[in-house]
JSON list of C-alpha atoms and ligand atoms in Angstrom, two decimals:
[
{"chain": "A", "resi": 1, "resn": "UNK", "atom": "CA", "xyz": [0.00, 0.00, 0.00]},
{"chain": "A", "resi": 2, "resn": "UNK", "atom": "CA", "xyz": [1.71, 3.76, -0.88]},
{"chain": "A", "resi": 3, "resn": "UNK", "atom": "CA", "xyz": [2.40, 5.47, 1.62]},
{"chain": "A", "resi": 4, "resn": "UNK", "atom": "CA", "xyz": [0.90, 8.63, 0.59]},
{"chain": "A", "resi": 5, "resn": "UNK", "atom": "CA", "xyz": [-2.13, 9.91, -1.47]},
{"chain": "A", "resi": 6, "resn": "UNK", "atom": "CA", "xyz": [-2.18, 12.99, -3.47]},
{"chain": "A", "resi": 7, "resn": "UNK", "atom": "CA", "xyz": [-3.76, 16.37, -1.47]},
{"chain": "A", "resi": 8, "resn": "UNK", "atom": "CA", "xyz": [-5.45, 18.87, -2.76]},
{"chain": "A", "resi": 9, "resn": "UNK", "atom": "CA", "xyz": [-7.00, 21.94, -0.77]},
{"chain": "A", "resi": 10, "resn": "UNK", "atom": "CA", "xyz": [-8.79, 24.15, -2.83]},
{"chain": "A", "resi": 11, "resn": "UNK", "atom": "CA", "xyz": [-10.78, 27.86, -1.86]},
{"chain": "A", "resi": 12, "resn": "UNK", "atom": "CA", "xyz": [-12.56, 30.19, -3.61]},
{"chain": "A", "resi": 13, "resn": "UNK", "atom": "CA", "xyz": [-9.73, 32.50, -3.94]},
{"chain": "A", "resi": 14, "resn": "UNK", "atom": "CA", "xyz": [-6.68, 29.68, -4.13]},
{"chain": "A", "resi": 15, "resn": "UNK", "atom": "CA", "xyz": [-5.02, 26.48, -4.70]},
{"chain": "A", "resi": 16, "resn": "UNK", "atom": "CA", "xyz": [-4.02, 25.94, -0.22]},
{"chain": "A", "resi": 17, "resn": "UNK", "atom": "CA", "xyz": [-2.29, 22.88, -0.70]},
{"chain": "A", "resi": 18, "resn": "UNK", "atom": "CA", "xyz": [-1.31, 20.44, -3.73]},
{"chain": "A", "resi": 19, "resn": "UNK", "atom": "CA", "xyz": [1.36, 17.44, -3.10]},
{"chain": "A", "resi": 20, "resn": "UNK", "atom": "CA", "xyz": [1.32, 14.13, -1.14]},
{"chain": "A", "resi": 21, "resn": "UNK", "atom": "CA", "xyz": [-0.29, 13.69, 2.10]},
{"chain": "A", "resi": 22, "resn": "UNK", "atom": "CA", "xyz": [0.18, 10.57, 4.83]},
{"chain": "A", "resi": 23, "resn": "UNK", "atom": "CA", "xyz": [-2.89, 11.67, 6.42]},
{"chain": "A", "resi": 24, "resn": "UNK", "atom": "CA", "xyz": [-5.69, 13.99, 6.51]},
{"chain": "A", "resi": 25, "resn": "UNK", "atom": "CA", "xyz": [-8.09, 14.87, 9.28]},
{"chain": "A", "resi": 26, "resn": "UNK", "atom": "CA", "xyz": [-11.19, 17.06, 8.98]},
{"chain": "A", "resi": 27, "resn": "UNK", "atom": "CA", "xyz": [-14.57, 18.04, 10.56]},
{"chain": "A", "resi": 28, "resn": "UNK", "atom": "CA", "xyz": [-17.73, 16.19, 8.89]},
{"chain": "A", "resi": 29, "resn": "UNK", "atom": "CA", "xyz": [-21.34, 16.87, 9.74]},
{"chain": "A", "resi": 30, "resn": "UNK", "atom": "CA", "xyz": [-20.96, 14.11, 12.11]},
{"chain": "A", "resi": 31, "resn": "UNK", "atom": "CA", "xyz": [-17.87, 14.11, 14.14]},
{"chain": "A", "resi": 32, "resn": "UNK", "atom": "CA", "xyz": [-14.31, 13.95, 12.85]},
{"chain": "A", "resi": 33, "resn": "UNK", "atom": "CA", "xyz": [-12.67, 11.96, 10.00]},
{"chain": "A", "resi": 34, "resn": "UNK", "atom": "CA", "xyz": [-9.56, 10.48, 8.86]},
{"chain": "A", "resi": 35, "resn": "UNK", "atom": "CA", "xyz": [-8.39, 9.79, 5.58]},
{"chain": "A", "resi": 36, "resn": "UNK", "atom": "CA", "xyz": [-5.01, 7.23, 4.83]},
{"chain": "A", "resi": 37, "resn": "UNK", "atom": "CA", "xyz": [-3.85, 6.04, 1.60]},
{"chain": "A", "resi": 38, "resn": "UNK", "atom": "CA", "xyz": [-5.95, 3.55, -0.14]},
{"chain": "A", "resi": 39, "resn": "UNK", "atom": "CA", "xyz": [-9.32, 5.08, 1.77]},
{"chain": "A", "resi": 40, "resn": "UNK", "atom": "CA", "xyz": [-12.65, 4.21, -0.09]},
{"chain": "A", "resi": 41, "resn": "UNK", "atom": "CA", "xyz": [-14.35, 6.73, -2.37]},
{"chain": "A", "resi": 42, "resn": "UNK", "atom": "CA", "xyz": [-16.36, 9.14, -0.62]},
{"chain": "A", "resi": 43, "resn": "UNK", "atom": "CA", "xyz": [-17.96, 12.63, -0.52]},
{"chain": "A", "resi": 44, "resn": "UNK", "atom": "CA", "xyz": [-19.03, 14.30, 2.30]},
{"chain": "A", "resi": 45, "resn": "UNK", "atom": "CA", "xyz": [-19.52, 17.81, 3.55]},
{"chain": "A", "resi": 46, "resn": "UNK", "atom": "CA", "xyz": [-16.95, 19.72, 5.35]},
{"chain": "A", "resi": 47, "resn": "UNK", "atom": "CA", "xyz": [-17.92, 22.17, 8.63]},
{"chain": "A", "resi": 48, "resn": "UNK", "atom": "CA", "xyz": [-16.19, 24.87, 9.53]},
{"chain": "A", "resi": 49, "resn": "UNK", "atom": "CA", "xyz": [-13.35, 23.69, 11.83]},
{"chain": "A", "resi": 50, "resn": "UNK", "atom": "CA", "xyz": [-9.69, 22.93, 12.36]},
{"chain": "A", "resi": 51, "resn": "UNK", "atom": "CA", "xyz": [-8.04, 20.21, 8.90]},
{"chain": "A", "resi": 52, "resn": "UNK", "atom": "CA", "xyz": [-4.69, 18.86, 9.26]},
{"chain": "A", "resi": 53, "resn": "UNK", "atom": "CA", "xyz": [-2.81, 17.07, 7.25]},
{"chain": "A", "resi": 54, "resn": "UNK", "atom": "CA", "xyz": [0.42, 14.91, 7.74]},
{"chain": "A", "resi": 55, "resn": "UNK", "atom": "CA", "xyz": [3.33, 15.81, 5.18]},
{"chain": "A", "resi": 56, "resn": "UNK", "atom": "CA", "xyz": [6.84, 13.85, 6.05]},
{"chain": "A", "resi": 57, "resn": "UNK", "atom": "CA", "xyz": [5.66, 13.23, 9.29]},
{"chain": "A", "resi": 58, "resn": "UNK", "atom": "CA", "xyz": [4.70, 16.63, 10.51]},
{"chain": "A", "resi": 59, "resn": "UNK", "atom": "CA", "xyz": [1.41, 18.25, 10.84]},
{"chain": "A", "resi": 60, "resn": "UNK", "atom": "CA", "xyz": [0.14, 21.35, 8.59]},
{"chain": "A", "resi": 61, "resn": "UNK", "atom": "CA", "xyz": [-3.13, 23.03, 10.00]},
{"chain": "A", "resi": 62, "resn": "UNK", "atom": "CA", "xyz": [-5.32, 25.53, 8.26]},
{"chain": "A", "resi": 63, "resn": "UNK", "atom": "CA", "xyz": [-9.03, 27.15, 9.61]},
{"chain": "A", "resi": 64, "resn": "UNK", "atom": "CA", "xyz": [-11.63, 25.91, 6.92]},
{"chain": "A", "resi": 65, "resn": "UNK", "atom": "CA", "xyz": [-15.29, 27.13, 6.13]},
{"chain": "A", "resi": 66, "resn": "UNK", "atom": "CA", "xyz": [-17.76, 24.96, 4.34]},
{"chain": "A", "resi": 67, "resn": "UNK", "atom": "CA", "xyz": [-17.00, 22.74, 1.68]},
{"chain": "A", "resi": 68, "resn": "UNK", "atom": "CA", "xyz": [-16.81, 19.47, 0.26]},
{"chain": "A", "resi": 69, "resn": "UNK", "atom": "CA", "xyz": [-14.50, 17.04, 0.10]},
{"chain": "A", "resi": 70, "resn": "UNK", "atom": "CA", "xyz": [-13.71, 13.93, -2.63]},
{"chain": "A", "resi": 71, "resn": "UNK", "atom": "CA", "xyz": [-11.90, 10.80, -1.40]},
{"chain": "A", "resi": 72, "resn": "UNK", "atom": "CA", "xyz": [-10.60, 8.01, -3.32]},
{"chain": "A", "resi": 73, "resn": "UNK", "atom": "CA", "xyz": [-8.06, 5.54, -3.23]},
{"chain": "A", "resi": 74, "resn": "UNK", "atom": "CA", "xyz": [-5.07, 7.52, -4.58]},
{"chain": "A", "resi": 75, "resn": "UNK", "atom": "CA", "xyz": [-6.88, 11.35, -4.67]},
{"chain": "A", "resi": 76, "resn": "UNK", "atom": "CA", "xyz": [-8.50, 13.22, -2.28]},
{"chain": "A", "resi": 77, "resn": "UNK", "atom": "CA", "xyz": [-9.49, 17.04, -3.25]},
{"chain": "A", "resi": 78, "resn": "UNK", "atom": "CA", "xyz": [-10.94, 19.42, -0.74]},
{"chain": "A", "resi": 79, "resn": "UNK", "atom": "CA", "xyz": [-13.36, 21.93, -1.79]},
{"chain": "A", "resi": 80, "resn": "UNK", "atom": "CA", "xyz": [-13.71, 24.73, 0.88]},
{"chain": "A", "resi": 81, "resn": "UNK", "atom": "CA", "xyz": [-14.99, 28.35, 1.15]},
{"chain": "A", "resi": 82, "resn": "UNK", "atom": "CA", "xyz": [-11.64, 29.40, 2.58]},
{"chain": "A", "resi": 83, "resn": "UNK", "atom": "CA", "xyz": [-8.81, 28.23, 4.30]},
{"chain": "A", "resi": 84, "resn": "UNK", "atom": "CA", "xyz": [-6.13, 30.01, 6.19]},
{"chain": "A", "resi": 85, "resn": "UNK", "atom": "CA", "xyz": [-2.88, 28.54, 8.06]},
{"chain": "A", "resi": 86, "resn": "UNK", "atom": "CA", "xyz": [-2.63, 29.87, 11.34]},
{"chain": "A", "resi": 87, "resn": "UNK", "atom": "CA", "xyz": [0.12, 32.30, 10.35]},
{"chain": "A", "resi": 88, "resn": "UNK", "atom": "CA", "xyz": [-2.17, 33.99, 8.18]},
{"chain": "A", "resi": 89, "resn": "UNK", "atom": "CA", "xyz": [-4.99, 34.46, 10.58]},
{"chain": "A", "resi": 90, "resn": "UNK", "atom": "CA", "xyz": [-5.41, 38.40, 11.25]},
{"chain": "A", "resi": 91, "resn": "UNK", "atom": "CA", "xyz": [-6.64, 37.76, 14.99]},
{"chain": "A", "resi": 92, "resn": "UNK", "atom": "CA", "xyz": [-7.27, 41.63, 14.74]},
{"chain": "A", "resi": 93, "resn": "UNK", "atom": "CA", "xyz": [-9.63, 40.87, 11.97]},
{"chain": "A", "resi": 94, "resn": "UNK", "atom": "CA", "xyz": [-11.45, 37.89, 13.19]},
{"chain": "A", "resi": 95, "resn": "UNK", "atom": "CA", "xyz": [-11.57, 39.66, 16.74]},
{"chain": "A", "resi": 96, "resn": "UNK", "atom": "CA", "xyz": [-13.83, 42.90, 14.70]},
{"chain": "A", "resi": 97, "resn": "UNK", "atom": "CA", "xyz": [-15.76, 39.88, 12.66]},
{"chain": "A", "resi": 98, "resn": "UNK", "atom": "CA", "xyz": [-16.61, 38.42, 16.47]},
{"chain": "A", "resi": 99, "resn": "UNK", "atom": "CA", "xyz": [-17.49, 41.30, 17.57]},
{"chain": "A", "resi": 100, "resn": "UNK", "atom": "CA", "xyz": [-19.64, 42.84, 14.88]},
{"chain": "A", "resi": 101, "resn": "UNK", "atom": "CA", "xyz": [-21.80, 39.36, 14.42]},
{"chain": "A", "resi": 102, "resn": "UNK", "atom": "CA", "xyz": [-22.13, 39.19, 18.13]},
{"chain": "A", "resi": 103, "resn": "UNK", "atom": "CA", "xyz": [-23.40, 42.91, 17.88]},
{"chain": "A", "resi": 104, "resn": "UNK", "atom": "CA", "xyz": [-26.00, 41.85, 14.80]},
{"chain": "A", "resi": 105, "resn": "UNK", "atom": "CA", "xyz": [-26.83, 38.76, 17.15]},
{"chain": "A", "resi": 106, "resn": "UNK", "atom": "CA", "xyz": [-28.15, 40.99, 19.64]},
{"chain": "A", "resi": 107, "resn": "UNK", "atom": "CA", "xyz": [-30.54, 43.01, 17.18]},
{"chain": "A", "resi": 108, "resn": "UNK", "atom": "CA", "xyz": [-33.86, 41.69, 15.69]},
{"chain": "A", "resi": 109, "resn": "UNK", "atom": "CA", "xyz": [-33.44, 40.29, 12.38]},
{"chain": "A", "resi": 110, "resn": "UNK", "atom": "CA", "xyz": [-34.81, 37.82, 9.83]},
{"chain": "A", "resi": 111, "resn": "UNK", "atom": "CA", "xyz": [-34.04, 34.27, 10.73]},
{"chain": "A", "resi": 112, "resn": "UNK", "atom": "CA", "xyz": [-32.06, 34.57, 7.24]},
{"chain": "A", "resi": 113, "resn": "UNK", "atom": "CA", "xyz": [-29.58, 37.15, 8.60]},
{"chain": "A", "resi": 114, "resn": "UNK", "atom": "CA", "xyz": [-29.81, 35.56, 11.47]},
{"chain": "A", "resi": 115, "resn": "UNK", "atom": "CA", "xyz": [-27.86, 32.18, 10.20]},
{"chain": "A", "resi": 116, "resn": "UNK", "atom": "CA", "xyz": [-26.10, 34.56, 8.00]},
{"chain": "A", "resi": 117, "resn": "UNK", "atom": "CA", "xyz": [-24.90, 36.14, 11.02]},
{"chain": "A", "resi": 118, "resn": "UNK", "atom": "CA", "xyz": [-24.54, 32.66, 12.96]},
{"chain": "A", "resi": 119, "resn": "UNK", "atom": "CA", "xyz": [-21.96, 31.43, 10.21]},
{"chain": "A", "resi": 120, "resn": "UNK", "atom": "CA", "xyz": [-19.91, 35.07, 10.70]},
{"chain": "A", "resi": 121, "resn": "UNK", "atom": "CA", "xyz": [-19.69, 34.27, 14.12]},
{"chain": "A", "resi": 122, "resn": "UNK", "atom": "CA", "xyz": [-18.84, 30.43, 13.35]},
{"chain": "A", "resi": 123, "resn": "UNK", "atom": "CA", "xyz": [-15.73, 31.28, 11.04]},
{"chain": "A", "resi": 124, "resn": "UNK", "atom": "CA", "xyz": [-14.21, 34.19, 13.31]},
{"chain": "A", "resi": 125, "resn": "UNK", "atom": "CA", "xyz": [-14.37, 32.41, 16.25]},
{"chain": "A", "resi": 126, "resn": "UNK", "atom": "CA", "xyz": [-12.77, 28.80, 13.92]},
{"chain": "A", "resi": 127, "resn": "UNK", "atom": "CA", "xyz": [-10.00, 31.25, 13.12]},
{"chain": "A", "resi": 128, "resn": "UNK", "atom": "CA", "xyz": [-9.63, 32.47, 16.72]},
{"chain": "A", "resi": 129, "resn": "UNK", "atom": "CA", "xyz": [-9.70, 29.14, 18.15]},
{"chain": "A", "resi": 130, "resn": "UNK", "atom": "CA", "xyz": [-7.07, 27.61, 15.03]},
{"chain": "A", "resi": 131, "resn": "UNK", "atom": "CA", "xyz": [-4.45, 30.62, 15.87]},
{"chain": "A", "resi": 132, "resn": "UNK", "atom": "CA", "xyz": [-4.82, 30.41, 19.44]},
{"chain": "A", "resi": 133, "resn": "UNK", "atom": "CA", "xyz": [-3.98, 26.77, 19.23]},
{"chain": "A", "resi": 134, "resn": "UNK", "atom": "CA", "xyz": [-1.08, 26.86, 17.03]},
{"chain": "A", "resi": 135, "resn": "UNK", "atom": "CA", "xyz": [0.17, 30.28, 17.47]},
{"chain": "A", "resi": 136, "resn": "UNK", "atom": "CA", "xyz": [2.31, 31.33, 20.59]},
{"chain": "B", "resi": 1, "resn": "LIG", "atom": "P1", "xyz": [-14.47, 39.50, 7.49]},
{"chain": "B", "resi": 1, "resn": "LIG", "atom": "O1", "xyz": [-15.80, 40.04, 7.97]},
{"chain": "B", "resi": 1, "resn": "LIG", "atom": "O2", "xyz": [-13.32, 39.92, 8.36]},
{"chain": "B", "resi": 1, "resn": "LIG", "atom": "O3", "xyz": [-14.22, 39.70, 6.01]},
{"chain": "B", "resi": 1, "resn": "LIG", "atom": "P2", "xyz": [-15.40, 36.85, 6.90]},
{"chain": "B", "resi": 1, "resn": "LIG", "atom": "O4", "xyz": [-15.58, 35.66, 7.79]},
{"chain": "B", "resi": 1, "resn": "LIG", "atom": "O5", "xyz": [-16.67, 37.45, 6.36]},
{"chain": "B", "resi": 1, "resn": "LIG", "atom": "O6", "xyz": [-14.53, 37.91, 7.72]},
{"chain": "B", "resi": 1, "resn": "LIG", "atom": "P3", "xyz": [-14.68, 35.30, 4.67]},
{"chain": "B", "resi": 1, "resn": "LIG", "atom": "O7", "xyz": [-15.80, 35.64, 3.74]},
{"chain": "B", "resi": 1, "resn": "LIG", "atom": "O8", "xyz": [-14.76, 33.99, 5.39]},
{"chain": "B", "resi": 1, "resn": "LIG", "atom": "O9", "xyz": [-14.45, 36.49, 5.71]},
{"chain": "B", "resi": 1, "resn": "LIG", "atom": "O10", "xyz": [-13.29, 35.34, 3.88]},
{"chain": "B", "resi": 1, "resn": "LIG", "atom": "C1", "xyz": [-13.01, 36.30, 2.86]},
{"chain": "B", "resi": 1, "resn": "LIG", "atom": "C2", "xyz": [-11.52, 36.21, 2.56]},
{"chain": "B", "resi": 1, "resn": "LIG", "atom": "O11", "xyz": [-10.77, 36.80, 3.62]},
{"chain": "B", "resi": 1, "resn": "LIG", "atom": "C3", "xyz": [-10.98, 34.79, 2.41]},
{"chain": "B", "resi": 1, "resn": "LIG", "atom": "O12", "xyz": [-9.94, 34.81, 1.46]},
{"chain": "B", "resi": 1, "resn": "LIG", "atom": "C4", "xyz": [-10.43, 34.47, 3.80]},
{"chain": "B", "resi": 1, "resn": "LIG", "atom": "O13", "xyz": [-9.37, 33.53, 3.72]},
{"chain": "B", "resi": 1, "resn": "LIG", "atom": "C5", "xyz": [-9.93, 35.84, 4.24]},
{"chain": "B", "resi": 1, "resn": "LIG", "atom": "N1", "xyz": [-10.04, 36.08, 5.69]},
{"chain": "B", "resi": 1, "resn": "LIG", "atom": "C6", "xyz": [-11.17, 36.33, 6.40]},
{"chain": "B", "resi": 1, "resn": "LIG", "atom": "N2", "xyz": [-10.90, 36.58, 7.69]},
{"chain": "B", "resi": 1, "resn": "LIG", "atom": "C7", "xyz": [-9.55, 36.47, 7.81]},
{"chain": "B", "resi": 1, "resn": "LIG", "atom": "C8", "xyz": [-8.65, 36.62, 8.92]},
{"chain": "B", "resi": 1, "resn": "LIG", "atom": "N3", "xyz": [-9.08, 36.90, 10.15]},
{"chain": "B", "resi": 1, "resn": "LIG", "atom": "N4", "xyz": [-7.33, 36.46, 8.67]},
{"chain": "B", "resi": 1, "resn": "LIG", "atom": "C9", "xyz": [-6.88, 36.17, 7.43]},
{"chain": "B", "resi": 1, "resn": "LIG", "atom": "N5", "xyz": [-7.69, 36.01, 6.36]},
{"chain": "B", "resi": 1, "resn": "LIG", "atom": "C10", "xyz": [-9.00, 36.15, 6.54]}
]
């Protein structure tokens, strides 16, 4: 069995990542999964969270939004909103996102802005919790 399988991390605005991969780890709509080399075709949804992946036996992170992701056997291509390593994070930035979709939260609104609002919230406080994790 190889040892790796091909990676690649894709956003709206950018190729993240393309190149081999021992191991990838990502937040499903059910709990977290791993992928290994040789892993069974799949799609599944990606939430916002914390992916890693495993490149010559060290650990890349990145803060991911939404997305999809495609496994197969030698190929697996991840399809996300946006992605960030934690030394790209602008805490400054996701700081002012918190706190202007925690100030929306507390004003009436349509339930539509309202999970508009929600999934602000959701990705500043992913990148907060991503940088504060790996960054010190
Ligand atoms: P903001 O309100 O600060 O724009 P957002 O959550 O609405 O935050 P997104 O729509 O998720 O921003 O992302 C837009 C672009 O900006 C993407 O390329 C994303 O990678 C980048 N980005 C957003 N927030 C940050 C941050 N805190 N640090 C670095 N890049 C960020």
């Amino acid at each position: 069995m190889a040892k790796t399988f091909q990676l690649q991390i894709i956003s709206c605005d950018r190729q993240f990542y393309d190149g081999p991969c021992e191991m990838l780890v990502f937040d499903g709509l059910d709990g977290e999964y791993g992928v290994l080399p040789g892993h069974e075709p799949m799609v599944t949804c990606l939430t916002a969270g914390e992916l890693r992946y495993k490149v010559d036996g060290e650990w890349h992170y990145a803060a991911i939004s939404n997305g999809f992701i495609a496994v197969n056997p030698i190929k697996t291509t991840v399809m996300a909103d946006t992605a960030e390593s934690p030394e790209e994070i602008d805490v400054r930035r996701a700081n002012e996102a918190r706190l202007r979709a925690e100030e929306l939260l507390r004003q009436k609104q349509s339930i539509q802005e309202y999970y508009h609002v929600q999934a602000a919230l959701n990705r500043a406080m992913n990148r907060l919790r991503v940088t504060k994790r790996h960054m010190h």
